[in-house]
JSON list of C-alpha atoms in Angstrom, two decimals:
[
{"chain": "Z", "resi": 1, "resn": "UNK", "atom": "CA", "xyz": [-29.26, -3.05, 4.90]},
{"chain": "Z", "resi": 2, "resn": "UNK", "atom": "CA", "xyz": [-28.80, 0.73, 4.86]},
{"chain": "Z", "resi": 3, "resn": "UNK", "atom": "CA", "xyz": [-26.37, 2.91, 2.90]},
{"chain": "Z", "resi": 4, "resn": "UNK", "atom": "CA", "xyz": [-23.69, 2.89, 5.61]},
{"chain": "Z", "resi": 5, "resn": "UNK", "atom": "CA", "xyz": [-23.83, -0.93, 5.71]},
{"chain": "Z", "resi": 6, "resn": "UNK", "atom": "CA", "xyz": [-23.43, -0.99, 1.92]},
{"chain": "Z", "resi": 7, "resn": "UNK", "atom": "CA", "xyz": [-20.41, 1.32, 2.10]},
{"chain": "Z", "resi": 8, "resn": "UNK", "atom": "CA", "xyz": [-18.86, -0.75, 4.88]},
{"chain": "Z", "resi": 9, "resn": "UNK", "atom": "CA", "xyz": [-19.31, -3.91, 2.81]},
{"chain": "Z", "resi": 10, "resn": "UNK", "atom": "CA", "xyz": [-17.70, -2.23, -0.20]},
{"chain": "Z", "resi": 11, "resn": "UNK", "atom": "CA", "xyz": [-14.74, -1.10, 1.93]},
{"chain": "Z", "resi": 12, "resn": "UNK", "atom": "CA", "xyz": [-14.28, -4.56, 3.41]},
{"chain": "Z", "resi": 13, "resn": "UNK", "atom": "CA", "xyz": [-14.46, -6.12, -0.06]},
{"chain": "Z", "resi": 14, "resn": "UNK", "atom": "CA", "xyz": [-11.91, -3.63, -1.40]},
{"chain": "Z", "resi": 15, "resn": "UNK", "atom": "CA", "xyz": [-9.55, -4.40, 1.51]},
{"chain": "Z", "resi": 16, "resn": "UNK", "atom": "CA", "xyz": [-9.88, -8.10, 0.81]},
{"chain": "Z", "resi": 17, "resn": "UNK", "atom": "CA", "xyz": [-9.13, -7.51, -2.88]},
{"chain": "Z", "resi": 18, "resn": "UNK", "atom": "CA", "xyz": [-6.05, -5.47, -1.90]},
{"chain": "Z", "resi": 19, "resn": "UNK", "atom": "CA", "xyz": [-4.79, -8.25, 0.40]},
{"chain": "Z", "resi": 20, "resn": "UNK", "atom": "CA", "xyz": [-5.38, -10.84, -2.34]},
{"chain": "Z", "resi": 21, "resn": "UNK", "atom": "CA", "xyz": [-3.54, -8.66, -4.88]},
{"chain": "Z", "resi": 22, "resn": "UNK", "atom": "CA", "xyz": [-0.58, -8.32, -2.51]},
{"chain": "Z", "resi": 23, "resn": "UNK", "atom": "CA", "xyz": [-0.52, -12.07, -1.88]},
{"chain": "Z", "resi": 24, "resn": "UNK", "atom": "CA", "xyz": [-0.69, -12.80, -5.62]},
{"chain": "Z", "resi": 25, "resn": "UNK", "atom": "CA", "xyz": [2.18, -10.43, -6.46]},
{"chain": "Z", "resi": 26, "resn": "UNK", "atom": "CA", "xyz": [4.35, -11.79, -3.66]},
{"chain": "Z", "resi": 27, "resn": "UNK", "atom": "CA", "xyz": [3.77, -15.40, -4.72]},
{"chain": "Z", "resi": 28, "resn": "UNK", "atom": "CA", "xyz": [4.10, -14.75, -8.43]},
{"chain": "Z", "resi": 29, "resn": "UNK", "atom": "CA", "xyz": [7.09, -12.38, -8.40]},
{"chain": "Z", "resi": 30, "resn": "UNK", "atom": "CA", "xyz": [9.00, -13.58, -5.32]},
{"chain": "Z", "resi": 31, "resn": "UNK", "atom": "CA", "xyz": [10.47, -10.17, -4.41]},
{"chain": "Z", "resi": 32, "resn": "UNK", "atom": "CA", "xyz": [9.88, -7.49, -1.80]},
{"chain": "Z", "resi": 33, "resn": "UNK", "atom": "CA", "xyz": [6.64, -5.62, -2.39]},
{"chain": "Z", "resi": 34, "resn": "UNK", "atom": "CA", "xyz": [5.57, -2.09, -1.59]},
{"chain": "Z", "resi": 35, "resn": "UNK", "atom": "CA", "xyz": [1.89, -1.23, -1.45]},
{"chain": "Z", "resi": 36, "resn": "UNK", "atom": "CA", "xyz": [1.68, 2.55, -1.72]},
{"chain": "Z", "resi": 37, "resn": "UNK", "atom": "CA", "xyz": [-1.54, 4.28, -0.65]},
{"chain": "Z", "resi": 38, "resn": "UNK", "atom": "CA", "xyz": [-2.47, 7.52, 1.10]},
{"chain": "Z", "resi": 39, "resn": "UNK", "atom": "CA", "xyz": [-3.57, 8.23, 4.65]},
{"chain": "Z", "resi": 40, "resn": "UNK", "atom": "CA", "xyz": [-6.92, 9.83, 3.83]},
{"chain": "Z", "resi": 41, "resn": "UNK", "atom": "CA", "xyz": [-9.63, 9.74, 6.49]},
{"chain": "Z", "resi": 42, "resn": "UNK", "atom": "CA", "xyz": [-13.32, 9.62, 5.65]},
{"chain": "Z", "resi": 43, "resn": "UNK", "atom": "CA", "xyz": [-15.31, 8.08, 2.83]},
{"chain": "Z", "resi": 44, "resn": "UNK", "atom": "CA", "xyz": [-14.04, 10.14, -0.15]},
{"chain": "Z", "resi": 45, "resn": "UNK", "atom": "CA", "xyz": [-10.60, 8.81, -1.05]},
{"chain": "Z", "resi": 46, "resn": "UNK", "atom": "CA", "xyz": [-10.71, 9.55, -4.78]},
{"chain": "Z", "resi": 47, "resn": "UNK", "atom": "CA", "xyz": [-10.61, 13.34, -5.06]},
{"chain": "Z", "resi": 48, "resn": "UNK", "atom": "CA", "xyz": [-8.49, 14.75, -7.89]},
{"chain": "Z", "resi": 49, "resn": "UNK", "atom": "CA", "xyz": [-6.08, 16.28, -5.35]},
{"chain": "Z", "resi": 50, "resn": "UNK", "atom": "CA", "xyz": [-5.52, 12.84, -3.81]},
{"chain": "Z", "resi": 51, "resn": "UNK", "atom": "CA", "xyz": [-4.73, 11.39, -7.23]},
{"chain": "Z", "resi": 52, "resn": "UNK", "atom": "CA", "xyz": [-2.09, 14.12, -7.70]},
{"chain": "Z", "resi": 53, "resn": "UNK", "atom": "CA", "xyz": [-0.63, 13.46, -4.25]},
{"chain": "Z", "resi": 54, "resn": "UNK", "atom": "CA", "xyz": [-0.46, 9.73, -4.98]},
{"chain": "Z", "resi": 55, "resn": "UNK", "atom": "CA", "xyz": [1.14, 10.38, -8.37]},
{"chain": "Z", "resi": 56, "resn": "UNK", "atom": "CA", "xyz": [3.75, 12.61, -6.71]},
{"chain": "Z", "resi": 57, "resn": "UNK", "atom": "CA", "xyz": [4.57, 10.01, -4.07]},
{"chain": "Z", "resi": 58, "resn": "UNK", "atom": "CA", "xyz": [4.84, 7.19, -6.59]},
{"chain": "Z", "resi": 59, "resn": "UNK", "atom": "CA", "xyz": [7.03, 9.27, -8.93]},
{"chain": "Z", "resi": 60, "resn": "UNK", "atom": "CA", "xyz": [9.29, 10.28, -6.05]},
{"chain": "Z", "resi": 61, "resn": "UNK", "atom": "CA", "xyz": [9.63, 6.67, -4.89]},
{"chain": "Z", "resi": 62, "resn": "UNK", "atom": "CA", "xyz": [10.35, 5.31, -8.38]},
{"chain": "Z", "resi": 63, "resn": "UNK", "atom": "CA", "xyz": [12.92, 8.06, -8.96]},
{"chain": "Z", "resi": 64, "resn": "UNK", "atom": "CA", "xyz": [14.65, 7.23, -5.66]},
{"chain": "Z", "resi": 65, "resn": "UNK", "atom": "CA", "xyz": [14.78, 3.55, -6.62]},
{"chain": "Z", "resi": 66, "resn": "UNK", "atom": "CA", "xyz": [16.34, 4.52, -9.96]},
{"chain": "Z", "resi": 67, "resn": "UNK", "atom": "CA", "xyz": [18.92, 6.77, -8.25]},
{"chain": "Z", "resi": 68, "resn": "UNK", "atom": "CA", "xyz": [19.89, 3.93, -5.92]},
{"chain": "Z", "resi": 69, "resn": "UNK", "atom": "CA", "xyz": [20.02, 1.52, -8.88]},
{"chain": "Z", "resi": 70, "resn": "UNK", "atom": "CA", "xyz": [17.37, -0.75, -7.38]},
{"chain": "Z", "resi": 71, "resn": "UNK", "atom": "CA", "xyz": [15.74, -3.04, -9.94]},
{"chain": "Z", "resi": 72, "resn": "UNK", "atom": "CA", "xyz": [12.00, -2.59, -10.22]},
{"chain": "Z", "resi": 73, "resn": "UNK", "atom": "CA", "xyz": [10.54, -5.96, -11.16]},
{"chain": "Z", "resi": 74, "resn": "UNK", "atom": "CA", "xyz": [6.95, -4.80, -11.63]},
{"chain": "Z", "resi": 75, "resn": "UNK", "atom": "CA", "xyz": [4.76, -1.82, -10.82]},
{"chain": "Z", "resi": 76, "resn": "UNK", "atom": "CA", "xyz": [1.13, -0.97, -11.36]},
{"chain": "Z", "resi": 77, "resn": "UNK", "atom": "CA", "xyz": [-1.49, 1.43, -10.08]},
{"chain": "Z", "resi": 78, "resn": "UNK", "atom": "CA", "xyz": [-5.15, 0.70, -9.45]},
{"chain": "Z", "resi": 79, "resn": "UNK", "atom": "CA", "xyz": [-8.04, 2.77, -8.17]},
{"chain": "Z", "resi": 80, "resn": "UNK", "atom": "CA", "xyz": [-10.70, 1.51, -5.79]},
{"chain": "Z", "resi": 81, "resn": "UNK", "atom": "CA", "xyz": [-13.11, 2.83, -3.20]},
{"chain": "Z", "resi": 82, "resn": "UNK", "atom": "CA", "xyz": [-10.03, 2.93, -0.93]},
{"chain": "Z", "resi": 83, "resn": "UNK", "atom": "CA", "xyz": [-8.30, 5.39, -3.28]},
{"chain": "Z", "resi": 84, "resn": "UNK", "atom": "CA", "xyz": [-5.22, 4.99, -5.44]},
{"chain": "Z", "resi": 85, "resn": "UNK", "atom": "CA", "xyz": [-3.11, 1.88, -4.82]},
{"chain": "Z", "resi": 86, "resn": "UNK", "atom": "CA", "xyz": [0.40, 1.42, -6.15]},
{"chain": "Z", "resi": 87, "resn": "UNK", "atom": "CA", "xyz": [2.07, -1.99, -6.15]},
{"chain": "Z", "resi": 88, "resn": "UNK", "atom": "CA", "xyz": [5.83, -1.98, -6.67]},
{"chain": "Z", "resi": 89, "resn": "UNK", "atom": "CA", "xyz": [7.89, -5.18, -6.61]},
{"chain": "Z", "resi": 90, "resn": "UNK", "atom": "CA", "xyz": [11.64, -4.61, -6.24]},
{"chain": "Z", "resi": 91, "resn": "UNK", "atom": "CA", "xyz": [14.86, -6.54, -5.93]},
{"chain": "Z", "resi": 92, "resn": "UNK", "atom": "CA", "xyz": [15.94, -5.16, -2.54]},
{"chain": "Z", "resi": 93, "resn": "UNK", "atom": "CA", "xyz": [16.04, -6.58, 0.95]},
{"chain": "Z", "resi": 94, "resn": "UNK", "atom": "CA", "xyz": [12.79, -5.67, 2.74]},
{"chain": "Z", "resi": 95, "resn": "UNK", "atom": "CA", "xyz": [14.32, -3.95, 5.78]},
{"chain": "Z", "resi": 96, "resn": "UNK", "atom": "CA", "xyz": [16.36, -1.65, 3.53]},
{"chain": "Z", "resi": 97, "resn": "UNK", "atom": "CA", "xyz": [13.27, -0.97, 1.45]},
{"chain": "Z", "resi": 98, "resn": "UNK", "atom": "CA", "xyz": [11.25, -0.05, 4.55]},
{"chain": "Z", "resi": 99, "resn": "UNK", "atom": "CA", "xyz": [14.03, 2.28, 5.73]},
{"chain": "Z", "resi": 100, "resn": "UNK", "atom": "CA", "xyz": [13.89, 3.98, 2.33]},
{"chain": "Z", "resi": 101, "resn": "UNK", "atom": "CA", "xyz": [10.11, 4.45, 2.51]},
{"chain": "Z", "resi": 102, "resn": "UNK", "atom": "CA", "xyz": [10.31, 5.75, 6.09]},
{"chain": "Z", "resi": 103, "resn": "UNK", "atom": "CA", "xyz": [12.77, 8.38, 4.90]},
{"chain": "Z", "resi": 104, "resn": "UNK", "atom": "CA", "xyz": [10.29, 9.50, 2.23]},
{"chain": "Z", "resi": 105, "resn": "UNK", "atom": "CA", "xyz": [7.41, 9.58, 4.72]},
{"chain": "Z", "resi": 106, "resn": "UNK", "atom": "CA", "xyz": [9.52, 11.62, 7.15]},
{"chain": "Z", "resi": 107, "resn": "UNK", "atom": "CA", "xyz": [11.22, 14.05, 4.74]},
{"chain": "Z", "resi": 108, "resn": "UNK", "atom": "CA", "xyz": [8.96, 14.67, 1.73]},
{"chain": "Z", "resi": 109, "resn": "UNK", "atom": "CA", "xyz": [6.63, 17.67, 2.20]},
{"chain": "Z", "resi": 110, "resn": "UNK", "atom": "CA", "xyz": [3.64, 15.35, 1.52]},
{"chain": "Z", "resi": 111, "resn": "UNK", "atom": "CA", "xyz": [5.22, 12.37, 3.26]},
{"chain": "Z", "resi": 112, "resn": "UNK", "atom": "CA", "xyz": [2.85, 12.43, 6.20]},
{"chain": "Z", "resi": 113, "resn": "UNK", "atom": "CA", "xyz": [0.03, 11.67, 3.77]},
{"chain": "Z", "resi": 114, "resn": "UNK", "atom": "CA", "xyz": [1.96, 8.85, 2.08]},
{"chain": "Z", "resi": 115, "resn": "UNK", "atom": "CA", "xyz": [1.56, 5.28, 3.33]},
{"chain": "Z", "resi": 116, "resn": "UNK", "atom": "CA", "xyz": [4.16, 2.75, 2.19]},
{"chain": "Z", "resi": 117, "resn": "UNK", "atom": "CA", "xyz": [3.48, -0.81, 3.37]},
{"chain": "Z", "resi": 118, "resn": "UNK", "atom": "CA", "xyz": [6.46, -3.11, 2.81]},
{"chain": "Z", "resi": 119, "resn": "UNK", "atom": "CA", "xyz": [6.24, -6.90, 2.55]},
{"chain": "Z", "resi": 120, "resn": "UNK", "atom": "CA", "xyz": [9.09, -9.38, 2.36]},
{"chain": "Z", "resi": 121, "resn": "UNK", "atom": "CA", "xyz": [9.07, -12.12, -0.29]},
{"chain": "Z", "resi": 122, "resn": "UNK", "atom": "CA", "xyz": [7.84, -14.47, 2.47]},
{"chain": "Z", "resi": 123, "resn": "UNK", "atom": "CA", "xyz": [4.83, -12.13, 3.10]},
{"chain": "Z", "resi": 124, "resn": "UNK", "atom": "CA", "xyz": [6.41, -10.74, 6.29]},
{"chain": "Z", "resi": 125, "resn": "UNK", "atom": "CA", "xyz": [5.27, -7.20, 7.11]},
{"chain": "Z", "resi": 126, "resn": "UNK", "atom": "CA", "xyz": [7.89, -4.54, 7.77]},
{"chain": "Z", "resi": 127, "resn": "UNK", "atom": "CA", "xyz": [6.86, -1.49, 9.77]},
{"chain": "Z", "resi": 128, "resn": "UNK", "atom": "CA", "xyz": [8.49, 1.30, 11.72]},
{"chain": "Z", "resi": 129, "resn": "UNK", "atom": "CA", "xyz": [8.45, -0.50, 15.04]},
{"chain": "Z", "resi": 130, "resn": "UNK", "atom": "CA", "xyz": [10.05, -3.64, 13.57]},
{"chain": "Z", "resi": 131, "resn": "UNK", "atom": "CA", "xyz": [13.01, -1.39, 12.70]},
{"chain": "Z", "resi": 132, "resn": "UNK", "atom": "CA", "xyz": [13.09, 0.31, 16.12]},
{"chain": "Z", "resi": 133, "resn": "UNK", "atom": "CA", "xyz": [11.54, 3.53, 14.84]},
{"chain": "Z", "resi": 134, "resn": "UNK", "atom": "CA", "xyz": [8.79, 5.53, 16.53]},
{"chain": "Z", "resi": 135, "resn": "UNK", "atom": "CA", "xyz": [5.22, 5.33, 15.28]},
{"chain": "Z", "resi": 136, "resn": "UNK", "atom": "CA", "xyz": [4.05, 8.12, 12.99]},
{"chain": "Z", "resi": 137, "resn": "UNK", "atom": "CA", "xyz": [2.84, 11.39, 14.48]},
{"chain": "Z", "resi": 138, "resn": "UNK", "atom": "CA", "xyz": [-0.65, 12.78, 14.02]},
{"chain": "Z", "resi": 139, "resn": "UNK", "atom": "CA", "xyz": [-1.20, 15.31, 11.24]},
{"chain": "Z", "resi": 140, "resn": "UNK", "atom": "CA", "xyz": [-2.60, 17.84, 13.70]},
{"chain": "Z", "resi": 141, "resn": "UNK", "atom": "CA", "xyz": [-0.77, 17.27, 16.98]},
{"chain": "Z", "resi": 142, "resn": "UNK", "atom": "CA", "xyz": [2.39, 15.67, 18.35]},
{"chain": "Z", "resi": 143, "resn": "UNK", "atom": "CA", "xyz": [0.68, 12.52, 19.63]},
{"chain": "Z", "resi": 144, "resn": "UNK", "atom": "CA", "xyz": [0.90, 9.16, 17.88]},
{"chain": "Z", "resi": 145, "resn": "UNK", "atom": "CA", "xyz": [-1.38, 9.05, 14.82]},
{"chain": "Z", "resi": 146, "resn": "UNK", "atom": "CA", "xyz": [-2.91, 5.69, 15.71]},
{"chain": "Z", "resi": 147, "resn": "UNK", "atom": "CA", "xyz": [-3.95, 6.97, 19.17]},
{"chain": "Z", "resi": 148, "resn": "UNK", "atom": "CA", "xyz": [-5.61, 10.06, 17.72]},
{"chain": "Z", "resi": 149, "resn": "UNK", "atom": "CA", "xyz": [-7.37, 7.98, 15.07]},
{"chain": "Z", "resi": 150, "resn": "UNK", "atom": "CA", "xyz": [-8.69, 5.42, 17.56]},
{"chain": "Z", "resi": 151, "resn": "UNK", "atom": "CA", "xyz": [-9.92, 8.05, 19.99]},
{"chain": "Z", "resi": 152, "resn": "UNK", "atom": "CA", "xyz": [-11.27, 10.25, 17.19]},
{"chain": "Z", "resi": 153, "resn": "UNK", "atom": "CA", "xyz": [-9.52, 13.18, 18.86]},
{"chain": "Z", "resi": 154, "resn": "UNK", "atom": "CA", "xyz": [-9.74, 15.40, 15.77]},
{"chain": "Z", "resi": 155, "resn": "UNK", "atom": "CA", "xyz": [-12.69, 16.08, 13.54]},
{"chain": "Z", "resi": 156, "resn": "UNK", "atom": "CA", "xyz": [-12.83, 14.60, 10.05]},
{"chain": "Z", "resi": 157, "resn": "UNK", "atom": "CA", "xyz": [-13.20, 18.13, 8.70]},
{"chain": "Z", "resi": 158, "resn": "UNK", "atom": "CA", "xyz": [-9.99, 19.31, 10.43]},
{"chain": "Z", "resi": 159, "resn": "UNK", "atom": "CA", "xyz": [-8.02, 16.34, 9.12]},
{"chain": "Z", "resi": 160, "resn": "UNK", "atom": "CA", "xyz": [-9.27, 16.73, 5.55]},
{"chain": "Z", "resi": 161, "resn": "UNK", "atom": "CA", "xyz": [-8.63, 20.49, 5.65]},
{"chain": "Z", "resi": 162, "resn": "UNK", "atom": "CA", "xyz": [-5.05, 19.82, 6.78]},
{"chain": "Z", "resi": 163, "resn": "UNK", "atom": "CA", "xyz": [-4.48, 17.35, 3.91]},
{"chain": "Z", "resi": 164, "resn": "UNK", "atom": "CA", "xyz": [-6.00, 19.76, 1.37]},
{"chain": "Z", "resi": 165, "resn": "UNK", "atom": "CA", "xyz": [-3.86, 22.63, 2.68]},
{"chain": "Z", "resi": 166, "resn": "UNK", "atom": "CA", "xyz": [-0.70, 20.48, 2.50]},
{"chain": "Z", "resi": 167, "resn": "UNK", "atom": "CA", "xyz": [-1.52, 19.38, -1.05]},
{"chain": "Z", "resi": 168, "resn": "UNK", "atom": "CA", "xyz": [-2.39, 22.86, -2.27]},
{"chain": "Z", "resi": 169, "resn": "UNK", "atom": "CA", "xyz": [0.73, 24.36, -0.68]},
{"chain": "Z", "resi": 170, "resn": "UNK", "atom": "CA", "xyz": [2.91, 21.71, -2.31]},
{"chain": "Z", "resi": 171, "resn": "UNK", "atom": "CA", "xyz": [1.47, 21.94, -5.81]},
{"chain": "Z", "resi": 172, "resn": "UNK", "atom": "CA", "xyz": [1.18, 25.76, -5.78]},
{"chain": "Z", "resi": 173, "resn": "UNK", "atom": "CA", "xyz": [4.80, 26.38, -4.72]}
]
């Protein structure tokens, strides 16, 4: 096995751990669950800037929940090879919760980097298309992000530079 095989195995293991953590929290707490991560391409997902971006997104989300008087049942943050992972269990209907996270992703200056996955208490997955919304746009062009990612239309360097520029602009304002 070479280094890239080792990294791939570590990524797959981390994804499995994340899925198991989500399943455990859903079963144990019985409420809607948000898994908050960042859309960071490439192997380095734990830069200090990314930690700050994650912290900003989590703080913004928790503040919005408080403003809307939504009960937070449980929240925690972990770090893995996949980057920062926030798990927030709330007493709110999943579709409403997903609409709230879409608004953050669409309106916050760093929202395009944020990734809020919403699960119902029954482990159902709520996404933009299930609510009749369009898929997310690419960071660098107006096409759908998933199409650009699959076709590798943009270089890793260009994507990372864009994320760094967004983060620096936000925190230096």
